[in-house]
Structure formats: C-alpha cells, structure tokens
Short mmCIF file of C-alpha atoms and ligand atoms in Angstrom, two decimals:
data_model
loop_
_atom_site.label_atom_id
_atom_site.label_comp_id
_atom_site.label_asym_id
_atom_site.label_seq_id
_atom_site.Cartn_x
_atom_site.Cartn_y
_atom_site.Cartn_z
CA MET A 1 22.92 9.75 5.95
CA PRO A 2 24.56 6.25 5.57
CA ALA A 3 26.40 5.17 2.79
CA ALA A 4 24.60 3.22 -0.29
CA THR A 5 24.64 -0.49 0.19
CA SER A 6 25.53 -2.75 -2.51
CA ALA A 7 25.89 -6.24 -0.79
CA PRO A 8 23.20 -8.18 -1.58
CA LEU A 9 20.23 -8.31 0.74
CA ALA A 10 19.06 -11.62 2.66
CA LEU A 11 15.70 -13.02 3.21
CA ARG A 12 14.14 -14.99 5.70
CA CYS A 13 11.55 -17.36 4.75
CA ARG A 14 8.40 -17.18 6.85
CA GLY A 15 7.51 -20.79 6.38
CA CYS A 16 10.77 -22.67 7.26
CA GLY A 17 12.60 -19.93 8.67
CA ARG A 18 15.71 -20.62 5.92
CA ARG A 19 17.72 -17.39 5.25
CA ARG A 20 19.17 -16.96 1.94
CA LEU A 21 20.40 -14.24 -0.45
CA GLN A 22 18.05 -12.28 -2.61
CA THR A 23 18.50 -13.02 -6.34
CA ALA A 24 16.50 -12.02 -9.36
CA ALA A 25 14.53 -15.46 -9.47
CA ALA A 26 13.43 -16.41 -5.85
CA TRP A 27 10.04 -14.46 -5.39
CA ARG A 28 9.31 -16.97 -2.74
CA CYS A 29 10.64 -19.86 -0.77
CA PRO A 30 11.99 -22.64 -3.25
CA ASP A 31 12.01 -25.16 -0.20
CA CYS A 32 8.58 -24.50 1.32
CA ARG A 33 6.99 -21.98 -1.02
CA GLY A 34 6.60 -19.63 1.83
CA LEU A 35 6.76 -15.70 1.70
CA PHE A 36 9.77 -13.82 2.56
CA ASP A 37 10.60 -11.22 4.93
CA LEU A 38 13.75 -9.17 4.65
CA ALA A 39 16.61 -10.83 7.40
CA ASP A 40 19.14 -9.25 9.31
CA PHE A 41 17.54 -5.92 8.96
CA THR A 42 16.61 -4.10 12.17
CA PRO A 43 16.81 -0.19 10.97
CA VAL A 44 17.05 2.18 14.00
CA PRO A 45 15.13 5.44 13.09
CA PRO A 46 16.64 8.83 13.66
CA PRO A 47 15.80 11.71 15.94
CA LEU A 48 12.95 13.66 14.27
CA ALA A 49 15.92 16.95 14.42
CA GLU A 50 18.32 15.26 12.12
CA LEU A 51 15.56 14.74 9.29
CA SER A 52 15.45 18.84 8.70
CA GLY A 53 16.83 19.79 5.30
CA ARG A 54 16.85 16.15 3.40
CA PRO A 55 15.20 15.72 0.54
CA ALA A 56 11.61 16.37 0.42
CA THR A 57 10.79 12.47 -0.83
CA LEU A 58 10.38 9.23 1.10
CA TRP A 59 14.03 8.68 0.31
CA ARG A 60 15.09 10.94 3.44
CA TYR A 61 14.37 8.10 5.85
CA ALA A 62 17.60 6.51 4.81
CA GLU A 63 18.63 5.05 8.21
CA VAL A 64 15.68 2.69 7.86
CA LEU A 65 15.31 1.92 3.98
CA PRO A 66 17.22 -1.26 2.48
CA LEU A 67 18.54 0.70 -0.03
CA THR A 68 19.54 4.19 -1.27
CA VAL A 69 17.96 6.49 -3.94
CA HIS A 70 18.76 6.06 -7.50
CA PRO A 71 18.41 9.51 -8.86
CA ASP A 72 17.77 8.44 -12.41
CA ILE A 73 14.90 6.16 -11.33
CA SER A 74 13.11 8.21 -8.19
CA MET A 75 10.47 10.70 -9.56
CA GLY A 76 10.17 12.36 -5.94
CA GLU A 77 7.74 10.14 -4.43
CA GLY A 78 6.60 10.65 -0.97
CA LEU A 79 6.28 13.39 1.87
CA THR A 80 2.39 14.01 0.39
CA PRO A 81 0.32 16.47 2.39
CA LEU A 82 -1.49 15.73 5.66
CA LEU A 83 -4.59 18.03 5.70
CA GLY A 84 -7.21 18.58 8.26
CA VAL A 85 -10.73 18.34 7.44
CA PRO A 86 -12.76 21.78 7.72
CA ASP A 87 -15.74 20.36 9.71
CA ARG A 88 -14.39 16.92 11.21
CA PRO A 89 -11.75 18.30 13.47
CA GLY A 90 -9.84 15.74 15.03
CA VAL A 91 -9.35 13.65 11.76
CA GLY A 92 -6.35 14.30 9.02
CA VAL A 93 -6.12 12.90 5.45
CA LYS A 94 -2.94 12.03 4.00
CA THR A 95 -2.93 12.81 0.09
CA ASP A 96 -1.19 9.99 -1.46
CA HIS A 97 -3.39 10.08 -4.57
CA VAL A 98 -1.23 12.76 -5.63
CA MET A 99 1.77 10.90 -5.63
CA PRO A 100 4.00 10.28 -9.35
CA THR A 101 1.42 7.51 -10.60
CA GLY A 102 -1.39 8.62 -8.88
CA SER A 103 -1.50 6.21 -5.67
CA PHE A 104 0.77 5.22 -2.81
CA LYS A 105 1.92 1.70 -4.60
CA ASP A 106 4.74 4.43 -6.13
CA ARG A 107 6.14 4.22 -2.21
CA GLY A 108 6.59 0.55 -2.53
CA ALA A 109 7.55 0.52 -6.43
CA ALA A 110 10.13 2.88 -6.34
CA VAL A 111 12.22 0.95 -3.72
CA LEU A 112 11.47 -2.64 -5.52
CA VAL A 113 12.27 -1.45 -8.81
CA THR A 114 15.13 -0.08 -7.62
CA ALA A 115 16.40 -3.20 -6.19
CA ALA A 116 15.80 -4.77 -9.07
CA ALA A 117 17.60 -2.66 -11.29
CA ARG A 118 20.77 -3.12 -8.76
CA LEU A 119 20.33 -6.80 -9.29
CA GLY A 120 20.82 -6.04 -13.00
CA VAL A 121 17.43 -7.38 -14.12
CA THR A 122 16.53 -6.46 -17.68
CA ARG A 123 12.69 -7.51 -17.46
CA LEU A 124 10.32 -7.56 -14.96
CA ILE A 125 6.33 -9.00 -14.27
CA ALA A 126 4.07 -8.07 -12.09
CA ASP A 127 0.01 -8.55 -11.49
CA SER A 128 -2.05 -5.90 -10.33
CA SER A 129 -5.86 -4.69 -10.15
CA GLY A 130 -4.43 -1.82 -11.72
CA ASN A 131 -2.32 0.96 -9.36
CA ALA A 132 0.33 -1.59 -8.31
CA GLY A 133 0.97 -2.39 -11.90
CA ILE A 134 0.87 1.30 -13.11
CA ALA A 135 3.52 2.08 -10.61
CA ILE A 136 5.75 -0.68 -11.19
CA ALA A 137 5.40 0.08 -14.91
CA ALA A 138 6.30 3.56 -14.52
CA TYR A 139 9.55 2.84 -12.42
CA ALA A 140 10.36 0.07 -14.62
CA ALA A 141 10.24 2.71 -17.51
CA ARG A 142 12.51 5.20 -15.52
CA ALA A 143 14.98 1.96 -14.67
CA GLY A 144 15.01 0.76 -18.64
CA ILE A 145 13.68 -2.54 -17.45
CA ALA A 146 11.11 -3.74 -19.68
CA CYS A 147 7.75 -4.55 -17.99
CA ARG A 148 4.78 -7.08 -18.28
CA VAL A 149 1.71 -6.73 -16.07
CA TYR A 150 -1.03 -9.11 -15.60
CA LEU A 151 -4.72 -7.44 -15.11
CA PRO A 152 -8.13 -8.87 -14.52
CA ALA A 153 -10.33 -8.51 -17.87
CA THR A 154 -12.37 -5.99 -15.60
CA THR A 155 -9.76 -3.57 -15.01
CA SER A 156 -10.76 0.06 -15.73
CA THR A 157 -9.89 0.90 -19.23
CA ARG A 158 -8.08 4.04 -18.38
CA LYS A 159 -5.74 2.13 -16.01
CA VAL A 160 -5.00 0.11 -18.97
CA ALA A 161 -4.23 2.93 -20.99
CA GLN A 162 -2.11 4.36 -18.70
CA LEU A 163 -0.01 1.09 -18.54
CA ARG A 164 0.40 1.13 -22.40
CA ALA A 165 1.69 4.54 -22.32
CA LEU A 166 4.12 3.70 -20.00
CA GLY A 167 5.42 0.96 -22.06
CA ALA A 168 4.18 -2.10 -20.39
CA GLU A 169 3.14 -5.06 -22.11
CA VAL A 170 -0.50 -5.75 -20.62
CA ARG A 171 -1.87 -9.42 -20.62
CA GLN A 172 -5.67 -9.04 -19.60
CA VAL A 173 -6.45 -12.06 -17.94
CA PRO A 174 -9.91 -13.47 -17.75
CA GLY A 175 -11.46 -14.07 -14.37
CA SER A 176 -10.62 -12.82 -11.09
CA ARG A 177 -7.64 -10.73 -9.54
CA GLU A 178 -6.48 -14.25 -8.46
CA ASP A 179 -6.30 -15.45 -11.74
CA ALA A 180 -4.06 -12.95 -12.83
CA ALA A 181 -1.73 -13.25 -10.28
CA GLN A 182 -1.60 -17.09 -11.01
CA ALA A 183 -0.73 -16.11 -14.59
CA ALA A 184 2.02 -14.02 -13.33
CA MET A 185 3.53 -16.70 -10.92
CA LEU A 186 3.34 -19.16 -14.04
CA ALA A 187 5.35 -17.06 -16.01
CA ALA A 188 7.67 -15.84 -12.88
CA ASP A 189 8.45 -19.87 -12.76
CA ARG A 190 8.67 -20.77 -16.23
CA PRO A 191 12.65 -20.24 -17.36
CA ALA A 192 12.05 -22.80 -19.93
CA GLU A 193 9.63 -20.63 -21.90
CA GLY A 194 12.15 -18.00 -21.97
CA GLU A 195 10.67 -16.04 -18.87
CA GLY A 196 12.82 -17.02 -16.20
CA ASP A 197 15.51 -14.23 -16.66
CA GLY A 198 12.52 -11.86 -15.14
CA PHE A 199 12.10 -10.73 -11.88
CA TYR A 200 8.61 -11.03 -10.23
CA ALA A 201 7.64 -7.62 -9.03
CA SER A 202 5.16 -8.73 -7.11
CA HIS A 203 3.72 -6.00 -4.27
CA VAL A 204 2.57 -8.93 -2.50
CA TYR A 205 5.49 -11.26 -2.08
CA GLN A 206 8.39 -9.20 -2.48
CA PRO A 207 9.14 -7.85 1.17
CA LEU A 208 11.09 -4.73 -0.33
CA PHE A 209 7.60 -3.53 -1.42
CA LEU A 210 6.55 -3.20 2.51
CA HIS A 211 9.89 -1.36 3.21
CA GLY A 212 8.60 1.42 0.58
CA THR A 213 5.05 1.68 1.93
CA LYS A 214 6.26 1.78 5.48
CA THR A 215 7.29 5.41 4.84
CA PHE A 216 3.44 6.42 4.83
CA GLY A 217 3.82 5.86 8.42
CA TYR A 218 7.50 7.61 9.00
CA GLU A 219 5.85 10.60 6.98
CA LEU A 220 2.89 10.88 9.48
CA TRP A 221 5.31 10.53 12.34
CA GLU A 222 7.55 13.51 11.28
CA GLN A 223 4.43 15.32 9.64
CA LEU A 224 3.03 15.65 13.47
CA GLY A 225 6.24 16.57 15.06
CA GLY A 226 7.13 13.14 16.21
CA ARG A 227 3.83 11.97 17.42
CA LEU A 228 1.00 9.74 15.86
CA PRO A 229 -2.66 9.63 15.73
CA ALA A 230 -4.53 7.42 18.10
CA ARG A 231 -6.14 5.69 15.23
CA ILE A 232 -4.79 5.13 11.86
CA VAL A 233 -7.68 3.98 9.01
CA LEU A 234 -6.28 2.01 6.24
CA PRO A 235 -7.94 0.08 3.43
CA VAL A 236 -7.07 -3.60 2.88
CA GLY A 237 -6.72 -5.84 0.30
CA ASN A 238 -3.71 -7.51 0.10
CA GLY A 239 -2.29 -5.69 2.94
CA THR A 240 0.70 -3.54 1.61
CA LEU A 241 -0.36 -0.32 3.05
CA VAL A 242 -1.11 -1.98 6.51
CA LEU A 243 1.91 -3.95 6.74
CA GLY A 244 4.10 -1.06 5.68
CA VAL A 245 2.26 0.74 8.31
CA HIS A 246 2.91 -1.69 10.90
CA LEU A 247 6.64 -2.28 10.07
CA ALA A 248 7.04 1.65 10.65
CA LEU A 249 5.14 1.61 13.89
CA ARG A 250 7.31 -1.57 15.34
CA GLU A 251 10.44 0.41 14.01
CA LEU A 252 9.45 3.30 15.61
CA LEU A 253 8.37 1.87 18.99
CA ALA A 254 11.59 -0.25 18.91
CA ALA A 255 13.76 2.68 18.83
CA GLY A 256 11.83 4.70 21.73
CA ARG A 257 10.81 7.49 18.75
CA ILE A 258 6.99 6.60 20.10
CA ASP A 259 5.93 5.32 23.33
CA ARG A 260 2.83 3.19 22.07
CA LEU A 261 1.43 1.91 19.01
CA PRO A 262 -1.81 3.80 17.48
CA SER A 263 -3.99 1.21 16.52
CA ILE A 264 -4.83 0.32 12.99
CA VAL A 265 -8.36 0.18 11.72
CA ALA A 266 -8.12 -1.83 8.37
CA VAL A 267 -11.09 -1.46 6.07
CA GLN A 268 -12.62 -3.98 3.62
CA ALA A 269 -15.46 -4.26 1.11
CA ALA A 270 -18.29 -5.89 2.25
CA GLY A 271 -18.57 -7.60 -1.32
CA CYS A 272 -15.16 -8.99 -0.70
CA ALA A 273 -14.00 -8.94 3.08
CA PRO A 274 -12.21 -12.42 3.72
CA LEU A 275 -10.18 -10.67 6.35
CA ALA A 276 -12.92 -8.81 8.10
CA ARG A 277 -14.73 -12.14 8.27
CA ALA A 278 -11.88 -13.85 9.51
CA TRP A 279 -11.41 -11.41 11.94
CA GLN A 280 -15.31 -11.61 13.09
CA HIS A 281 -14.89 -15.16 13.32
CA GLY A 282 -11.45 -14.76 15.71
CA ALA A 283 -9.97 -16.65 12.91
CA LEU A 284 -6.02 -16.57 12.73
CA ASP A 285 -5.74 -16.79 8.92
CA PRO A 286 -8.13 -16.18 6.23
CA ALA A 287 -7.40 -19.35 4.29
CA ALA A 288 -9.32 -21.27 7.17
CA PRO A 289 -12.73 -22.79 6.12
CA LEU A 290 -15.03 -19.64 5.79
CA PRO A 291 -18.01 -18.46 3.87
CA PRO A 292 -17.43 -17.47 0.32
CA ALA A 293 -15.80 -13.86 -0.17
CA GLY A 294 -18.89 -12.21 -1.38
CA PRO A 295 -20.37 -11.00 -4.46
CA GLY A 296 -17.77 -8.27 -5.74
CA THR A 297 -17.49 -4.78 -4.81
CA ILE A 298 -16.79 -1.14 -6.65
CA ALA A 299 -13.76 -0.97 -4.69
CA GLU A 300 -11.31 -2.83 -7.25
CA GLY A 301 -8.31 -2.03 -5.51
CA ILE A 302 -9.28 -4.14 -2.54
CA ALA A 303 -11.40 -6.98 -4.08
CA ILE A 304 -8.49 -9.39 -2.90
CA ALA A 305 -10.54 -12.96 -2.04
CA ARG A 306 -7.10 -15.02 -0.86
CA PRO A 307 -4.65 -12.60 0.43
CA ALA A 308 -1.39 -14.18 0.30
CA ARG A 309 -0.09 -12.47 3.60
CA GLY A 310 -3.50 -13.02 5.34
CA ALA A 311 -2.47 -14.48 8.54
CA GLN A 312 0.12 -11.62 8.80
CA ILE A 313 -2.30 -8.69 8.23
CA LEU A 314 -4.63 -10.19 10.96
CA ALA A 315 -1.56 -10.78 13.45
CA ALA A 316 -0.60 -6.88 12.62
CA VAL A 317 -3.70 -5.39 13.13
CA ARG A 318 -4.31 -7.68 16.60
CA ASP A 319 -0.77 -6.82 17.40
CA THR A 320 -1.81 -3.04 17.24
CA GLY A 321 -5.03 -3.31 19.16
CA GLY A 322 -6.67 -2.57 16.02
CA THR A 323 -9.91 -3.90 13.91
CA VAL A 324 -11.20 -5.07 10.68
CA VAL A 325 -14.24 -3.70 9.41
CA SER A 326 -16.21 -3.76 6.26
CA VAL A 327 -18.51 -1.37 4.06
CA THR A 328 -20.86 -1.80 1.59
CA ASP A 329 -20.95 -0.68 -1.84
CA GLU A 330 -23.67 2.01 -0.88
CA GLN A 331 -21.26 3.51 1.88
CA VAL A 332 -18.48 3.59 -0.35
CA ARG A 333 -20.28 5.47 -3.14
CA ALA A 334 -21.76 7.82 -0.52
CA ALA A 335 -18.31 8.48 0.76
CA HIS A 336 -16.54 8.72 -2.71
CA ALA A 337 -19.40 11.35 -3.57
CA ASP A 338 -18.75 13.24 -0.28
CA LEU A 339 -15.05 13.41 -0.62
CA ALA A 340 -15.31 14.86 -3.98
CA ARG A 341 -17.77 17.92 -2.77
CA ARG A 342 -14.66 18.49 -0.76
CA GLY A 343 -12.41 18.87 -3.53
CA PHE A 344 -10.67 15.05 -3.55
CA PHE A 345 -11.54 13.51 -6.63
CA VAL A 346 -10.48 9.88 -5.57
CA GLU A 347 -10.85 6.38 -6.97
CA PRO A 348 -13.81 4.50 -5.37
CA THR A 349 -11.48 2.37 -3.41
CA SER A 350 -10.00 5.23 -1.97
CA ALA A 351 -13.49 6.25 -0.14
CA VAL A 352 -13.57 2.96 2.04
CA CYS A 353 -11.65 4.37 4.98
CA TRP A 354 -14.04 7.47 4.88
CA ALA A 355 -17.01 5.45 4.60
CA ALA A 356 -15.84 3.54 7.75
CA LEU A 357 -15.41 6.64 9.50
CA ALA A 358 -18.84 8.09 8.65
CA ALA A 359 -20.61 4.66 9.55
CA GLY A 360 -19.26 4.93 12.75
CA LEU A 361 -16.91 1.91 12.50
CA VAL A 362 -13.99 3.71 13.81
CA PRO A 363 -13.80 2.79 17.53
CA PRO A 364 -13.18 5.98 19.30
CA PRO A 365 -9.72 6.72 20.88
CA SER A 366 -9.81 5.56 24.54
CA GLY A 367 -7.26 6.54 27.22
CA PRO A 368 -5.78 10.07 27.32
CA ALA A 369 -6.58 12.51 24.39
CA ARG A 370 -3.99 12.77 22.15
CA GLY A 371 -5.03 15.67 20.53
CA SER A 372 -2.32 17.67 21.99
CA ALA A 373 -0.37 20.59 20.42
CA GLY A 374 1.90 19.49 17.69
CA PRO A 375 5.39 21.37 17.16
CA ASP A 376 3.63 24.64 15.57
CA GLY A 377 0.82 24.38 18.41
CA SER A 378 -1.55 22.65 15.82
CA ALA A 379 -3.36 19.72 17.27
CA VAL A 380 -2.45 16.20 16.45
CA PRO A 381 -5.33 14.49 14.81
CA GLU A 382 -6.67 11.56 16.68
CA ILE A 383 -7.68 9.83 13.37
CA VAL A 384 -5.60 9.85 10.31
CA LEU A 385 -6.71 7.86 6.87
CA PRO A 386 -5.32 7.99 3.61
CA LEU A 387 -6.44 9.10 -0.01
CA CYS A 388 -4.79 5.91 -1.82
CA GLY A 389 -5.67 6.76 -5.57
CA THR A 390 -6.57 9.51 -7.87
CA GLY A 391 -9.85 9.46 -9.40
CA LEU A 392 -8.59 10.47 -12.86
CA LYS A 393 -7.59 6.94 -13.46
CA ALA A 394 -10.81 4.89 -12.70
CA GLU A 395 -14.10 4.58 -13.59
CA PRO A 396 -16.61 6.95 -11.67
CA PRO A 397 -18.75 4.90 -9.76
CA ASP A 398 -21.91 7.30 -10.61
CA PRO A 399 -22.84 9.97 -12.80
CA ALA A 400 -22.19 13.25 -11.28
CA PRO A 401 -23.95 14.00 -8.10
CA PRO A 402 -26.11 17.26 -9.01
CA SER A 403 -24.41 20.38 -8.48
CA GLY A 404 -25.74 23.57 -6.50
CA TRP A 405 -25.41 25.42 -9.87
CA THR A 406 -28.06 24.21 -12.50
CA LEU A 407 -27.51 24.83 -15.84
CA THR A 408 -31.07 25.31 -17.11
CA ASP A 409 -30.38 25.47 -20.85
CA ARG A 410 -29.01 21.89 -20.64
C1 PLP B 1 -3.43 -1.06 -3.71
C2 PLP B 1 -4.81 -0.11 -3.27
C3 PLP B 1 -5.34 -0.69 -2.05
C4 PLP B 1 -5.19 -1.88 -1.19
O1 PLP B 1 -3.79 -1.92 -0.96
P1 PLP B 1 -3.73 -3.39 -0.44
O2 PLP B 1 -2.13 -3.51 -0.38
O3 PLP B 1 -4.03 -4.17 -1.62
O4 PLP B 1 -3.82 -3.77 0.89
C5 PLP B 1 -6.36 0.68 -1.56
N1 PLP B 1 -6.47 1.54 -2.18
C6 PLP B 1 -5.96 1.78 -3.56
C7 PLP B 1 -6.49 2.89 -4.08
C8 PLP B 1 -5.04 0.69 -3.91
O5 PLP B 1 -4.31 0.99 -5.17
ZN1 ZN B 2 10.62 -22.14 3.56
#
C-alpha cells in the first residue's frame, strides 16, 4: 500500500481552471466562485488480487484515495453487504443503510473530516437535509473537531436528536434546503465575525467528499469479482453518490480494470426534480430557465431545487449512456413498504430507486447479457441499487401497513 501523503492537496477550479493548494478557508474558487475538483490526481486502482487480506473498510482502496486512514477517526466504514433479492433475479441491493451513522454519507464524511483534521482545523460547519450533517458530525466528534450544522427547520426530529447527541451545534433555518445552505455559506465566508477559522465541510462543494463516495463503485466492482452490473440505479439530489460512482467508473476504465461503463440511472422525486426536468428538455444545466422545481416530496434527502453541481451531474450521467428519471411520492410510499416487507427498513428517500425499478423506469440492459458467472459461480446482477439510509432516524411516511398477524384484542 502507498505511504501516507502529508503534502497539501491541489485543487482545480471548474470555472476558470486555476490550480491552487487546499487550505481550510477555500471551499470554492476565490476568483470566480467556481467549484473545485481535485487536481493532479489520477489514481490507478490495483488489480483485484492485490486487495485480498486488506482491512474490511473503504480504506482498503488506498491507491485511489487522496489520503490514508486515520485510525482514531475511522469507524470501520465501507464494505457494506451486496445482497440478492429472492424474487428479483438479476437485481442486487447494496446495503449502505448499515453504515456507522446509517447512510452512505459516511463514505464522504470519513475522507473529508480526515482531511480537515490533517489541515489542523479546530471547528467546521456543514449544511444538510440530515444525513450528511450527521455523518460529518460523527466523524468530527471522532476527530475532536467542533461542529455546527445548518438544517432546514423541517428536518426529521430524530435526525436533529442524533445530531445533538453527537455533540453538534444545530442551527435550524426557516425555509428550504437552499436557505440552510445559504446560511452555512454566509458563515463560511464571515471571518470578521469569528467564524473564519472554521472549515466548510460541504458534501457538495468539497471534492474530497466525492472521493469518499466513489468507494461505493469500487466495492461493487470488488464484490462482483472485478465486474460491474449493466445498470447502476442511484438517487440524486446534490449528486454526491452519482458523481462519486462516476469517478470510480472512469478510474476503473482508465486503468483497464473494466472494459466499458455501466450506465447510471439517476432517480429524482417528482416533487423536486430539476435534474430530471433538465434531462427531459435536453438542457446541459438545470440552472437554465425551466419550470419551478415542484411542490416538495417525502424524499427529503433528495429535495434539492438547485444542485450546485447540476451540470456536472447531467454530464456524468450522459457520459455513461444513462438517464435521469423521477418517481412520485405515491410510488415512493409503495416502494418503501415493499422494501420493509423484505426486511429492509430504510428512509423514504432510500426507496426512490426501488420505486423506479418497480415503475419500469430502468431501461433493460442491451447488448450481450452480463449476467455471467462471478468468481464463486454466482451470477453478476444486471442491475444494482443502493439502500442509502436507515429508516431508524427518519419519520416513517405512513402508519405501518397491516400485518399478516392481526392482533384481534387491540
Ligand atoms: C444524501 C442522500 C441522498 C442523495 O444524495 P445526493 O448527494 O444529494 O445526490 C439519497 N438518499 C439518502 C438517504 C441520502 O442521505
Ligand atoms: Zn475559478
């Protein structure tokens, strides 16, 4: 495994192309306000055989991560089970709802907070619809970094309770998810008011977060014996999972570890679907003038009206030959209940991919079937989707559906 890198990481602005070294203060380009990518970083994934015997966490992909594990900060995140679904041959679910804080956001948070600790940060701020803030707060607690999280006032009470228990200072902001983000950005840029020694641990702006979420793609590749399904169905709001998986796919292809890209089917909730709408209109950027985002949705984790990396998300999906679709709240409720009846208790947002599959919105794989045998003789699923967040910290969408065992004395 490569040695730890302690040199500062380099960033490149997507707007003006300027390169600069990472600092605690710069979360977007000071010249043009563009978003950053990592610069000078073209990692080469190791052959599959070299991975055996490594720690059972996402840090096993050391060659492709921009920094090494910090043993005090890591909570053993990653390598979540990939399961088949009994009556749905060809479909696999990756169970990221069993991550340390209950969502895939731990992948990005573990990497981003580790970087913040290496920068010597003593406090950080984040904004979130819930899960990203919780993940950042948990890893910040591990790192001994003070944490403040800006949330929409409507965030599930259980998520707020979890944040407080983790020691985060919670600022609930009236209005939408965007208003919470605005409040965080204002604080991130306000050194005169004593906020300036902080670090904006934004899962949207900080590219390191995406280099954490990309491990979802690497795990899938490894768990399927060096293959990938034809379709990867992912929820999309700010695109941290879509963009992370796209990074992994491109890195694997560039290194010749796979021979073609699976297509990404990105799923939005119809009540807030700027990306699906832009996709339908053939727009390159959801910020282009389009009808308003919609009336809202129970899928609170993807209710993002103006995704900052919107154009990048659309380009990533297009690059894989994929598509962006949307599902209604009614379909999400049904999918949520259906998953629960299979033993998977997830939050409503986590049911959007299952809903898209049930609604026939995932195009069937074309070309030669890839359901060929994997390393242990088992079939490689044609379609994989994640369970992104546990149901334990969200408000359930409905009273429990009637059970087969009716207790007549109630
Ligand atoms: C964050 C989150 C999403 C969406 O991720 P984006 O990065 O906003 O695209 C989906 N599901 C759950 C449970 C989440 O926490
Ligand atoms: Zn710039």
